[in-house]
XYZ file of C-alpha atoms in Angstrom:
706
model
C 0.176 0.185 -0.165
C 1.252 3.184 -1.101
C 0.728 6.679 0.287
C 2.235 9.988 -0.933
C 1.310 13.542 0.035
C 2.912 16.501 1.092
C 3.041 18.745 4.184
C 2.309 22.367 4.127
C 5.996 23.333 4.823
C 6.722 21.553 1.201
C 7.934 18.050 2.553
C 6.996 15.009 0.339
C 6.140 12.031 2.237
C 5.760 8.543 1.031
C 4.533 5.868 3.193
C 4.674 2.245 1.709
C 3.617 -0.147 4.105
C 5.097 -3.702 3.893
C 4.450 -6.615 6.653
C 7.210 -9.165 5.293
C 8.975 -8.550 8.557
C 8.812 -6.690 11.672
C 10.873 -3.719 10.481
C 10.827 -0.421 8.873
C 13.241 1.960 7.160
C 12.860 5.657 7.492
C 14.864 7.532 4.806
C 15.505 11.324 4.007
C 16.135 11.668 0.368
C 17.654 15.310 -0.203
C 17.944 16.522 -3.837
C 21.351 18.039 -3.228
C 24.398 16.578 -3.882
C 28.240 17.459 -5.054
C 26.884 18.239 -8.136
C 25.291 21.311 -6.897
C 28.395 22.745 -5.389
C 30.021 25.799 -6.497
C 33.527 26.808 -7.024
C 35.265 26.790 -3.234
C 32.426 24.263 -1.952
C 33.652 20.740 -3.212
C 32.935 18.454 -0.562
C 30.126 20.565 1.661
C 27.622 18.264 1.320
C 29.765 15.216 2.301
C 31.138 17.125 5.348
C 27.320 18.209 6.715
C 26.573 14.334 6.294
C 29.098 13.570 8.863
C 27.949 16.738 10.859
C 24.252 16.536 11.487
C 24.992 13.528 13.493
C 26.984 15.393 16.223
C 24.555 17.079 18.011
C 21.082 18.570 17.670
C 18.432 21.041 19.598
C 17.514 17.692 21.556
C 20.497 15.088 21.124
C 24.073 15.507 22.191
C 27.477 14.706 20.307
C 26.966 10.602 19.998
C 23.494 10.331 21.436
C 22.017 9.912 18.350
C 23.840 6.849 17.337
C 23.602 5.279 20.964
C 19.735 5.944 20.986
C 19.140 3.892 17.449
C 21.649 1.226 18.477
C 20.631 1.001 21.867
C 17.128 0.061 19.843
C 18.423 -2.510 17.780
C 18.469 -0.345 14.554
C 21.348 0.797 12.410
C 21.643 4.583 11.221
C 23.978 5.699 7.917
C 23.835 8.221 5.032
C 25.486 8.626 1.634
C 25.989 11.470 -0.373
C 26.309 11.096 -4.293
C 26.315 13.524 -7.141
C 22.502 14.077 -6.909
C 21.228 13.238 -3.719
C 21.910 12.832 -0.046
C 20.202 10.225 1.895
C 20.197 9.710 5.894
C 18.368 6.743 7.030
C 17.370 4.423 10.297
C 16.288 0.412 9.873
C 15.197 -0.745 12.951
C 12.517 -2.556 14.680
C 8.746 -1.546 14.027
C 8.337 -1.031 17.947
C 10.990 1.602 17.842
C 9.493 3.548 14.745
C 8.434 6.756 16.872
C 12.382 6.649 17.471
C 13.623 6.505 13.793
C 11.422 9.385 13.141
C 12.633 11.437 16.460
C 16.576 11.144 14.936
C 15.931 11.772 11.429
C 13.726 14.909 12.352
C 16.525 16.199 14.653
C 19.312 15.593 12.180
C 17.012 17.131 9.401
C 15.772 19.724 10.822
C 17.662 21.232 14.049
C 21.471 20.358 13.553
C 23.628 22.468 15.795
C 26.682 22.413 13.688
C 29.010 22.937 16.821
C 32.360 24.802 16.230
C 34.130 22.240 18.026
C 32.408 19.421 16.414
C 32.920 20.996 13.173
C 36.850 21.040 14.084
C 36.700 17.584 15.045
C 35.162 16.184 12.023
C 37.187 17.779 9.797
C 40.113 15.948 10.926
C 37.728 12.947 10.209
C 36.963 13.341 6.632
C 40.583 14.713 5.839
C 41.969 11.051 6.647
C 39.077 9.580 4.600
C 40.058 11.958 1.973
C 43.489 10.386 2.687
C 42.610 6.892 2.480
C 40.657 7.119 -0.545
C 44.401 7.925 -2.185
C 45.243 4.093 -1.022
C 42.226 2.812 -2.748
C 42.992 1.869 -6.355
C 39.118 1.350 -7.493
C 38.308 5.047 -6.140
C 41.170 6.411 -7.711
C 41.039 4.940 -11.076
C 36.871 5.998 -10.824
C 38.077 9.469 -9.996
C 40.250 9.126 -13.225
C 37.451 7.896 -15.309
C 34.878 10.876 -14.281
C 37.329 13.532 -14.951
C 38.214 12.555 -18.116
C 34.747 12.003 -19.122
C 33.347 15.410 -17.553
C 35.411 18.482 -18.592
C 33.208 21.301 -17.262
C 30.039 19.618 -15.270
C 30.712 19.075 -11.349
C 30.307 15.231 -12.554
C 33.764 15.462 -13.067
C 34.542 16.240 -9.345
C 34.906 13.815 -6.573
C 32.066 13.738 -3.828
C 34.017 13.611 -0.999
C 35.837 17.043 -2.108
C 39.239 18.674 -1.561
C 41.087 18.863 1.779
C 41.851 22.456 1.320
C 37.765 23.008 1.442
C 37.571 20.994 4.565
C 40.004 22.730 6.262
C 38.667 26.310 5.850
C 35.190 25.831 5.650
C 33.245 28.106 8.405
C 30.598 27.335 10.226
C 28.738 30.155 8.742
C 29.472 28.973 5.334
C 27.621 25.485 6.328
C 24.713 27.058 7.773
C 24.059 29.197 5.150
C 24.485 25.958 2.403
C 22.180 23.909 4.814
C 19.713 26.145 4.725
C 19.495 26.776 1.045
C 19.194 23.317 0.282
C 18.300 21.278 2.973
C 14.754 22.604 2.912
C 11.220 20.902 2.923
C 10.222 21.405 -0.418
C 13.813 19.860 -1.465
C 13.026 16.561 0.565
C 11.180 13.347 0.600
C 10.785 11.549 3.376
C 10.382 7.546 3.038
C 8.723 5.365 5.505
C 8.669 1.830 4.333
C 7.957 -1.917 6.552
C 5.575 -3.128 9.167
C 3.454 0.048 10.144
C -0.107 1.367 9.992
C -0.099 4.190 7.819
C -2.970 5.912 10.172
C -0.942 6.311 12.770
C 2.411 6.628 11.115
C 1.274 9.442 9.510
C 0.184 11.354 12.570
C 3.630 10.675 14.008
C 4.978 11.936 11.007
C 3.088 15.284 11.068
C 4.292 15.612 14.704
C 8.030 15.593 14.090
C 8.314 17.163 10.443
C 5.572 19.769 10.471
C 7.211 22.410 12.212
C 10.163 22.496 9.859
C 11.086 26.002 8.898
C 10.230 26.428 5.170
C 13.452 28.212 4.054
C 13.735 29.110 0.651
C 15.389 26.526 -1.782
C 18.404 28.367 -3.872
C 18.057 27.063 -6.978
C 21.643 25.661 -8.807
C 22.448 25.818 -12.482
C 24.936 23.141 -13.057
C 27.560 23.636 -15.657
C 26.873 21.811 -18.772
C 29.060 18.907 -20.468
C 30.998 20.364 -23.688
C 29.947 17.907 -26.349
C 32.595 15.423 -27.031
C 33.629 15.761 -30.692
C 36.738 13.191 -30.688
C 37.785 10.437 -28.984
C 39.636 10.890 -25.656
C 42.706 8.687 -24.445
C 43.891 9.387 -20.408
C 46.769 7.540 -18.469
C 46.864 8.036 -14.476
C 50.549 6.007 -13.772
C 50.145 4.498 -10.293
C 51.993 2.311 -7.413
C 49.314 -0.143 -7.284
C 50.130 -3.303 -8.850
C 47.340 -3.897 -11.156
C 46.027 -2.322 -14.087
C 42.082 -0.482 -14.310
C 40.778 0.380 -17.522
C 37.715 2.071 -18.603
C 36.189 2.601 -22.398
C 33.352 4.905 -22.284
C 30.804 6.293 -24.660
C 28.854 9.563 -23.239
C 24.922 9.270 -22.875
C 21.836 11.084 -22.023
C 20.322 10.911 -18.877
C 17.732 8.767 -17.039
C 14.537 10.359 -18.411
C 16.083 9.422 -22.370
C 13.838 7.343 -24.258
C 16.615 4.971 -25.004
C 17.714 3.915 -21.537
C 15.964 1.037 -21.328
C 17.375 -0.166 -24.455
C 20.976 0.958 -23.297
C 20.416 -0.935 -19.797
C 19.719 -4.199 -21.997
C 22.698 -3.438 -24.093
C 24.674 -3.419 -21.148
C 23.649 -6.608 -19.398
C 23.922 -9.037 -23.154
C 27.336 -7.287 -23.072
C 28.838 -7.338 -19.564
C 26.691 -8.631 -17.080
C 26.759 -12.182 -15.414
C 29.403 -14.673 -16.110
C 27.418 -15.754 -19.039
C 27.896 -12.075 -20.884
C 29.915 -11.674 -24.128
C 32.510 -10.166 -21.866
C 32.989 -12.087 -19.085
C 32.663 -15.383 -21.095
C 35.093 -14.687 -23.544
C 37.732 -12.630 -21.984
C 37.513 -13.886 -18.015
C 36.646 -17.163 -18.696
C 38.066 -18.242 -21.570
C 41.397 -16.262 -21.867
C 41.805 -15.812 -18.239
C 43.153 -12.179 -19.397
C 40.939 -10.266 -16.574
C 40.538 -10.300 -12.779
C 37.252 -8.792 -13.693
C 35.419 -7.484 -16.836
C 32.092 -6.057 -17.240
C 29.707 -3.364 -18.680
C 27.333 -1.007 -17.003
C 25.628 2.699 -18.049
C 26.113 5.399 -15.495
C 22.134 6.795 -15.779
C 22.217 9.786 -13.585
C 19.920 13.231 -13.492
C 22.164 14.912 -15.881
C 23.799 12.870 -18.872
C 26.054 9.885 -18.227
C 28.043 7.513 -20.176
C 28.077 3.648 -20.729
C 31.498 1.817 -20.023
C 33.072 -1.376 -20.294
C 35.920 -1.589 -17.004
C 38.366 -4.381 -16.498
C 41.141 -5.072 -13.887
C 44.119 -6.899 -15.086
C 47.659 -7.873 -14.940
C 49.742 -4.622 -16.674
C 51.533 -7.335 -18.862
C 47.792 -8.526 -20.326
C 46.660 -4.979 -21.364
C 47.456 -5.316 -25.250
C 45.473 -8.542 -25.449
C 42.984 -7.337 -23.503
C 42.332 -4.682 -25.616
C 42.129 -6.759 -28.711
C 39.414 -9.001 -27.348
C 36.899 -6.107 -26.346
C 37.484 -4.982 -29.808
C 36.559 -8.281 -31.426
C 33.668 -8.629 -28.868
C 32.654 -4.630 -29.355
C 32.651 -5.029 -32.933
C 31.040 -8.124 -33.642
C 28.227 -6.626 -31.172
C 27.700 -4.072 -33.300
C 27.383 -6.153 -36.361
C 24.304 -7.929 -36.175
C 21.005 -7.732 -33.049
C 21.377 -9.711 -30.213
C 20.175 -13.693 -29.961
C 16.692 -14.709 -28.964
C 18.441 -15.857 -26.056
C 20.080 -12.894 -24.730
C 17.092 -10.886 -25.053
C 15.224 -13.561 -23.178
C 17.758 -13.860 -20.607
C 18.063 -9.718 -20.112
C 13.927 -9.508 -20.096
C 13.496 -12.662 -17.529
C 16.448 -10.768 -14.998
C 14.675 -6.999 -15.180
C 11.586 -8.656 -14.734
C 13.166 -10.227 -11.862
C 14.428 -7.443 -10.531
C 11.229 -6.522 -8.910
C 11.096 -9.163 -6.776
C 14.660 -9.453 -5.407
C 14.135 -5.321 -4.573
C 11.130 -6.574 -2.530
C 13.805 -8.562 -0.268
C 14.455 -5.921 2.206
C 13.226 -2.948 3.377
C 16.258 -1.240 2.422
C 16.131 -2.197 -1.097
C 12.639 -1.055 -1.287
C 13.113 2.090 -0.123
C 16.250 2.718 -2.559
C 14.388 1.499 -5.456
C 11.070 3.918 -4.123
C 13.721 6.217 -3.546
C 15.468 6.648 -6.961
C 12.512 6.675 -9.014
C 11.177 9.067 -6.665
C 14.024 11.381 -6.886
C 14.464 10.830 -10.482
C 11.003 11.050 -11.798
C 9.168 12.468 -9.513
C 6.968 9.064 -9.883
C 7.845 5.946 -7.299
C 5.472 3.914 -9.898
C 7.967 4.830 -12.594
C 9.594 1.154 -12.715
C 6.029 0.126 -13.748
C 6.359 1.982 -17.251
C 10.219 1.471 -17.282
C 9.495 -2.154 -17.055
C 6.784 -2.101 -19.980
C 9.065 -0.533 -22.302
C 11.739 -3.237 -21.403
C 9.546 -5.645 -22.266
C 8.714 -4.501 -25.929
C 12.365 -4.436 -26.701
C 13.070 -6.108 -29.812
C 16.716 -7.405 -31.050
C 17.006 -4.642 -33.576
C 16.441 -1.733 -30.546
C 19.652 -3.280 -28.780
C 21.389 -3.139 -32.060
C 20.309 0.510 -33.023
C 21.081 1.862 -29.687
C 24.462 0.241 -29.548
C 25.239 2.226 -33.151
C 23.932 5.296 -32.194
C 26.343 5.484 -29.028
C 29.037 3.442 -29.331
C 30.548 5.271 -31.900
C 34.619 5.352 -32.474
C 34.747 9.532 -32.537
C 33.473 9.436 -29.180
C 35.156 6.776 -27.557
C 37.148 7.755 -23.889
C 39.701 5.159 -23.060
C 41.012 5.744 -19.164
C 43.458 3.629 -17.330
C 45.195 3.654 -14.396
C 48.493 1.351 -14.345
C 52.016 1.135 -12.783
C 53.506 0.884 -16.296
C 55.269 4.253 -17.885
C 52.146 6.664 -19.224
C 53.884 7.414 -22.559
C 53.965 3.816 -23.292
C 50.460 3.123 -22.110
C 49.049 6.293 -24.271
C 50.691 5.060 -27.510
C 48.970 1.456 -26.722
C 45.633 2.826 -26.136
C 45.611 5.601 -28.952
C 46.482 2.301 -31.432
C 43.509 0.838 -29.992
C 41.649 4.020 -30.712
C 42.762 3.660 -34.218
C 42.356 0.063 -35.079
C 38.814 0.291 -33.112
C 37.982 2.953 -35.979
C 39.183 0.908 -38.668
C 38.039 -2.454 -37.471
C 33.987 -0.794 -37.298
C 34.545 0.443 -40.855
C 35.607 -3.206 -42.107
C 33.366 -5.061 -39.708
C 32.888 -8.931 -40.518
C 29.750 -9.706 -42.249
C 27.938 -12.482 -39.860
C 25.220 -14.263 -40.713
C 22.220 -14.189 -38.277
C 20.678 -17.159 -37.079
C 16.890 -17.350 -37.600
C 16.118 -18.347 -34.379
C 17.635 -15.029 -33.403
C 14.360 -13.516 -35.284
C 12.000 -15.240 -32.933
C 10.058 -13.116 -30.342
C 10.946 -13.232 -26.553
C 8.015 -14.793 -24.769
C 7.093 -12.754 -21.907
C 7.707 -13.898 -18.247
C 4.073 -14.747 -17.010
C 3.710 -15.444 -13.221
C 1.598 -13.614 -10.240
C 3.048 -10.665 -9.103
C 0.445 -10.851 -5.775
C 2.296 -11.026 -2.500
C 1.138 -12.686 1.009
C 0.889 -9.929 3.490
C 1.459 -12.504 6.022
C 5.193 -12.336 6.129
C 7.428 -14.894 8.100
C 5.980 -18.020 9.243
C 7.301 -20.472 12.120
C 10.864 -21.581 11.208
C 10.892 -26.162 11.342
C 13.989 -28.518 11.836
C 14.113 -31.251 9.756
C 16.113 -34.605 10.267
C 17.491 -35.711 7.020
C 16.813 -39.530 6.426
C 20.573 -39.801 5.815
C 21.391 -37.542 8.521
C 21.710 -34.226 8.530
C 19.432 -31.204 9.355
C 17.737 -28.911 7.275
C 15.799 -25.801 8.818
C 12.871 -24.253 6.633
C 11.906 -21.034 7.588
C 8.761 -20.214 5.101
C 8.365 -16.307 4.194
C 5.303 -15.511 1.772
C 6.066 -11.673 1.449
C 7.936 -12.371 -2.045
C 8.394 -14.855 -4.530
C 12.154 -15.594 -3.761
C 13.773 -18.847 -2.383
C 17.119 -18.926 -0.911
C 18.545 -22.026 -0.602
C 21.987 -23.032 1.559
C 23.894 -25.877 2.044
C 27.071 -25.874 4.371
C 29.186 -29.141 5.105
C 31.924 -28.929 8.181
C 35.356 -28.454 7.375
C 37.022 -25.687 5.563
C 40.200 -24.505 6.440
C 40.189 -26.739 10.072
C 41.208 -29.385 7.617
C 43.148 -27.793 4.809
C 45.983 -30.246 4.526
C 49.417 -28.697 5.802
C 51.434 -27.149 2.475
C 48.584 -27.378 0.704
C 47.478 -23.733 2.035
C 44.635 -22.133 -0.360
C 43.309 -25.375 -1.433
C 39.825 -24.381 0.313
C 39.883 -21.016 -1.167
C 40.373 -22.726 -5.042
C 37.812 -25.446 -3.992
C 35.197 -22.990 -3.665
C 36.121 -21.000 -6.623
C 35.831 -24.197 -9.186
C 33.152 -26.408 -7.550
C 29.859 -25.196 -9.199
C 32.262 -24.363 -12.330
C 31.154 -27.506 -14.265
C 29.111 -30.926 -13.967
C 29.125 -34.113 -15.700
C 26.526 -33.102 -17.846
C 27.082 -28.896 -18.013
C 30.486 -27.140 -19.210
C 31.260 -24.048 -17.488
C 29.633 -22.226 -20.319
C 26.419 -23.967 -20.331
C 26.159 -23.377 -16.685
C 26.502 -20.105 -16.181
C 24.043 -19.574 -19.151
C 21.178 -21.669 -17.340
C 21.671 -19.723 -14.561
C 21.869 -16.572 -15.841
C 18.293 -17.313 -17.981
C 16.742 -18.134 -14.655
C 17.728 -14.687 -13.552
C 19.089 -16.762 -10.355
C 22.511 -17.441 -8.317
C 24.660 -20.778 -7.481
C 27.957 -20.413 -6.249
C 29.870 -22.325 -3.865
C 31.364 -20.488 -0.468
C 34.199 -21.993 1.848
C 35.537 -20.434 5.388
C 37.611 -21.492 8.142
C 34.777 -23.764 9.302
C 32.901 -24.723 6.210
C 32.326 -25.324 2.636
C 28.877 -25.188 0.876
C 26.665 -24.200 -2.052
C 24.209 -21.282 -2.269
C 21.415 -20.518 -4.701
C 18.815 -17.846 -4.913
C 16.267 -17.921 -7.386
C 12.119 -16.716 -7.924
C 9.407 -19.804 -7.112
C 8.800 -20.275 -10.382
C 12.377 -21.307 -11.269
C 12.519 -23.533 -8.291
C 12.297 -26.800 -9.756
C 15.033 -26.233 -12.633
C 17.276 -24.368 -9.735
C 17.301 -26.898 -7.171
C 18.437 -29.575 -10.532
C 20.980 -27.779 -11.261
C 22.187 -27.331 -7.135
C 21.923 -31.162 -6.941
C 23.895 -31.844 -10.505
C 26.710 -29.163 -8.678
C 26.543 -30.875 -5.483
C 26.849 -34.603 -6.258
C 28.427 -34.616 -10.089
C 30.944 -31.897 -9.973
C 33.794 -32.002 -12.485
C 36.983 -29.840 -11.871
C 38.570 -28.840 -15.356
C 42.079 -28.546 -15.616
C 41.355 -25.142 -17.426
C 39.417 -23.885 -14.719
C 41.804 -25.062 -12.146
C 44.686 -23.246 -13.835
C 42.893 -19.948 -14.683
C 41.427 -19.580 -11.083
C 45.238 -20.616 -9.547
C 46.292 -17.290 -11.647
C 43.543 -15.518 -10.392
C 44.429 -16.432 -6.802
C 48.216 -15.091 -7.359
C 47.049 -12.089 -9.168
C 44.708 -11.692 -5.965
C 47.465 -12.132 -3.882
C 49.489 -9.409 -4.953
C 46.796 -6.590 -5.467
C 46.316 -7.389 -1.967
C 49.657 -5.710 -0.882
C 48.068 -2.510 -1.887
C 45.729 -2.938 1.075
C 47.156 -2.546 4.221
C 44.308 -3.063 6.216
C 43.901 -7.051 5.294
C 48.646 -7.051 5.399
C 47.650 -6.198 8.972
C 44.533 -8.679 9.858
C 46.605 -11.534 8.087
C 49.792 -10.876 10.422
C 47.427 -10.694 13.375
C 45.824 -13.695 12.847
C 49.298 -15.764 12.429
C 50.145 -14.473 16.001
C 46.624 -14.811 17.874
C 46.052 -18.130 16.559
C 49.845 -19.449 16.324
C 49.962 -23.497 16.216
C 45.995 -23.429 15.273
C 44.455 -23.917 11.568
C 42.872 -20.524 12.180
C 46.687 -18.962 11.476
C 46.614 -19.864 8.093
C 45.835 -17.062 5.142
C 42.599 -18.365 3.881
C 43.993 -17.079 0.299
C 47.354 -19.610 1.021
C 50.987 -18.364 -0.424
C 52.438 -18.569 -4.061
C 54.700 -21.846 -3.557
C 51.113 -23.613 -2.260
C 48.741 -22.372 -4.746
C 51.365 -23.304 -7.592
C 51.420 -26.966 -6.848
C 47.517 -27.169 -6.352
C 45.897 -29.463 -8.691
C 42.304 -30.676 -10.144
C 42.691 -34.064 -8.123
C 43.503 -32.363 -5.082
C 40.180 -30.277 -5.416
C 38.196 -33.743 -6.190
C 39.850 -35.463 -2.638
C 39.849 -32.479 -0.414
C 35.349 -32.203 -1.679
C 35.320 -35.855 -0.982
C 36.376 -35.329 2.938
C 33.575 -33.312 3.762
C 30.804 -33.782 1.548
C 28.693 -36.432 3.540
C 24.842 -35.878 4.492
C 25.742 -36.310 7.868
C 27.866 -33.185 7.768
C 25.477 -31.313 6.069
C 23.520 -28.409 7.513
C 20.994 -26.618 5.039
C 18.324 -23.938 5.434
C 15.833 -22.983 2.834
C 14.265 -19.705 3.080
C 11.496 -17.917 1.280
C 8.291 -18.511 -0.471
C 7.972 -22.716 -0.717
C 5.727 -25.600 -0.558
C 7.100 -27.175 2.744
C 5.944 -30.447 1.623
C 7.461 -30.468 -1.711
C 11.044 -29.055 -0.403
C 10.941 -31.762 2.390
C 10.952 -34.504 -0.163
C 13.328 -32.409 -2.586
C 16.053 -32.248 0.409
C 15.311 -35.649 1.553
C 16.081 -37.193 -2.017
C 19.597 -34.916 -1.883
C 20.301 -36.530 1.484
C 20.019 -40.113 0.123
C 21.784 -39.366 -2.926
C 25.106 -38.367 -0.838
C 27.420 -40.762 0.886
C 26.299 -40.726 4.727
C 29.975 -40.262 5.853
C 30.472 -38.645 9.487
C 30.306 -35.045 11.001
C 33.645 -33.638 10.827
C 34.427 -32.629 14.384
C 37.686 -32.116 14.674
C 39.740 -30.388 18.089
C 42.937 -28.304 18.333
C 44.572 -27.266 21.560
C 45.483 -23.699 21.251
C 48.748 -22.583 23.466
C 48.481 -20.391 26.121
C 49.830 -16.720 25.531
C 52.349 -15.783 28.323
C 53.533 -12.195 27.139
C 52.234 -9.363 25.188
C 53.366 -9.971 21.167
C 53.938 -6.814 18.920
C 54.524 -6.373 15.257
C 55.035 -3.742 13.278
C 54.691 -3.594 9.413
C 56.096 -0.639 7.738
C 53.555 0.721 4.714
C 54.025 3.633 2.474
C 50.310 4.340 2.249
C 48.262 7.203 3.522
C 46.802 5.672 6.649
C 47.943 3.261 9.687
C 45.649 0.597 11.406
C 46.139 -0.459 14.397
C 44.945 -4.456 15.209
C 44.610 -4.960 19.040
C 43.172 -8.527 20.034
C 42.894 -10.903 23.091
C 42.480 -14.604 22.793
C 38.968 -15.740 23.889
């Protein structure tokens, strides 16, 4: 049940009842972000995000967080280019607490001089830590290359010199010019009664003073007329690459087709880029495609991270895939997969009140219409393969490409390589190959049909079920959405990892579920992605297991794949070799993260002599020795019925799933539960370790055996 209205002071209120669980999300969306800041103000929106937590007319410093956390809730905020969002997620029994603190933060912050000075240092340290983050630095490099005039080219967090000098008066003036009721939307989503909450909203928010909104005119971006190439050298171990093209804003009629294009080209393991460049060629640690479609014009980008030695070949393969994509429309299967995934998103977004709030808030913010998603989906469902090809040809143009690279390699040599790519890309498009289209590709995709009605009953009673061959399944009914999650964990993990084979459990979690006796890696990825589902393995210090999430209409097919992966796994040598290389790349790149380096050293000391001292990701020497046969043998020491604990949660038929899990148990070896114990040597003295790092941050880890 949705109810949208406006208070007399101009504040928009949106109430959404959802009785999925006894939780409420209260969010204040302010339509102002870093792109609304003027020269010299860069970073003020993010600074204000910090400061509203630091005391109001009613709450002293630290009292807001204490009140929310003391009620079992969570409190946070974030700043982006176009909006700032403050939110509380809390039990329905404490909804008034959430409304109280959000109203105080948004309507009555004190901006105390002392707290402003204290928080300056916090924000400045956050800015410095960002210098140590390769993904953040590469992203900034991309945005500053794409946007030469528009404020999207500037970092949301701002600049240290601005934070150092900004005064209380400037902060207050900015706050009262942009954080005003007419520029705010209050979302209350979750388990509540509209009538009573409407009265509480009036009580806490009607007295907000209706300050006049200062209108901001953002600088327009210069129209790109030729390719751009930009290289940033760094001390990070990996190279991060972006190949991008300008796009219109979120409201443009081409955006639904562009989003589908992104999914087909580079989202999911069965997407074109991931299948060819990551899984088959093993050239990258990651590759994907996405569209940034904000309030103002955005861009489409192909992003990848890789070993610098693989740059040339990666560029060649990306070129081949893009040129082929621009030659013929997508296939029937690709369109069908995209359609199912977009329709399924409606259900996955309802899984949590925070997810619902994010979705509703985004559409209300961008389109002033929280129901816009239905219009968007209608447009997606009417798309044809020819529409995808049309937008690809319209926007993925060689003269409008921007290639941004952050790399440890010399700048000039990298620039030469990127310019060569741009030149070859343009030439390849002129001489693009003639690819015959399979007649099947022209078939019209079938629409997805299933009931969108959901129950208001929410959670049912949790039931414990003992499997025929031993092992336990817990059933947790939840009929509020059509989503089903299944997890099966087996005792063991690093506790049973053989000495000299460090990293074996991590490699097992990377390769179990990649292929089976009936399905190759690509076939399995295709099947899962086509069902808008996920199926993966996981591992840790105590367990290894499989996890799947799907929608109720696809539960039978996904369970069959889950069963196939558990009972008939194969470990292809090519997959094991590729994942070993990925692990070695991870170990090398991890050196750029001082927090992880510190934690690993801490665990070595505090768990000396116990399996927990091991690095979950192993070491170079042990990883290089691991084989596919090691994976088969290791899995065989844990996957027994008596060693399994499983959970089925969501919208399911209890009797049907009891039968499925019983049958699975019967097909597994009975075995025994892994129950191993290790002695821990008592500490007799204080242990200190000091590691030197050249990064812009220090980490102190203090711990006690327990």
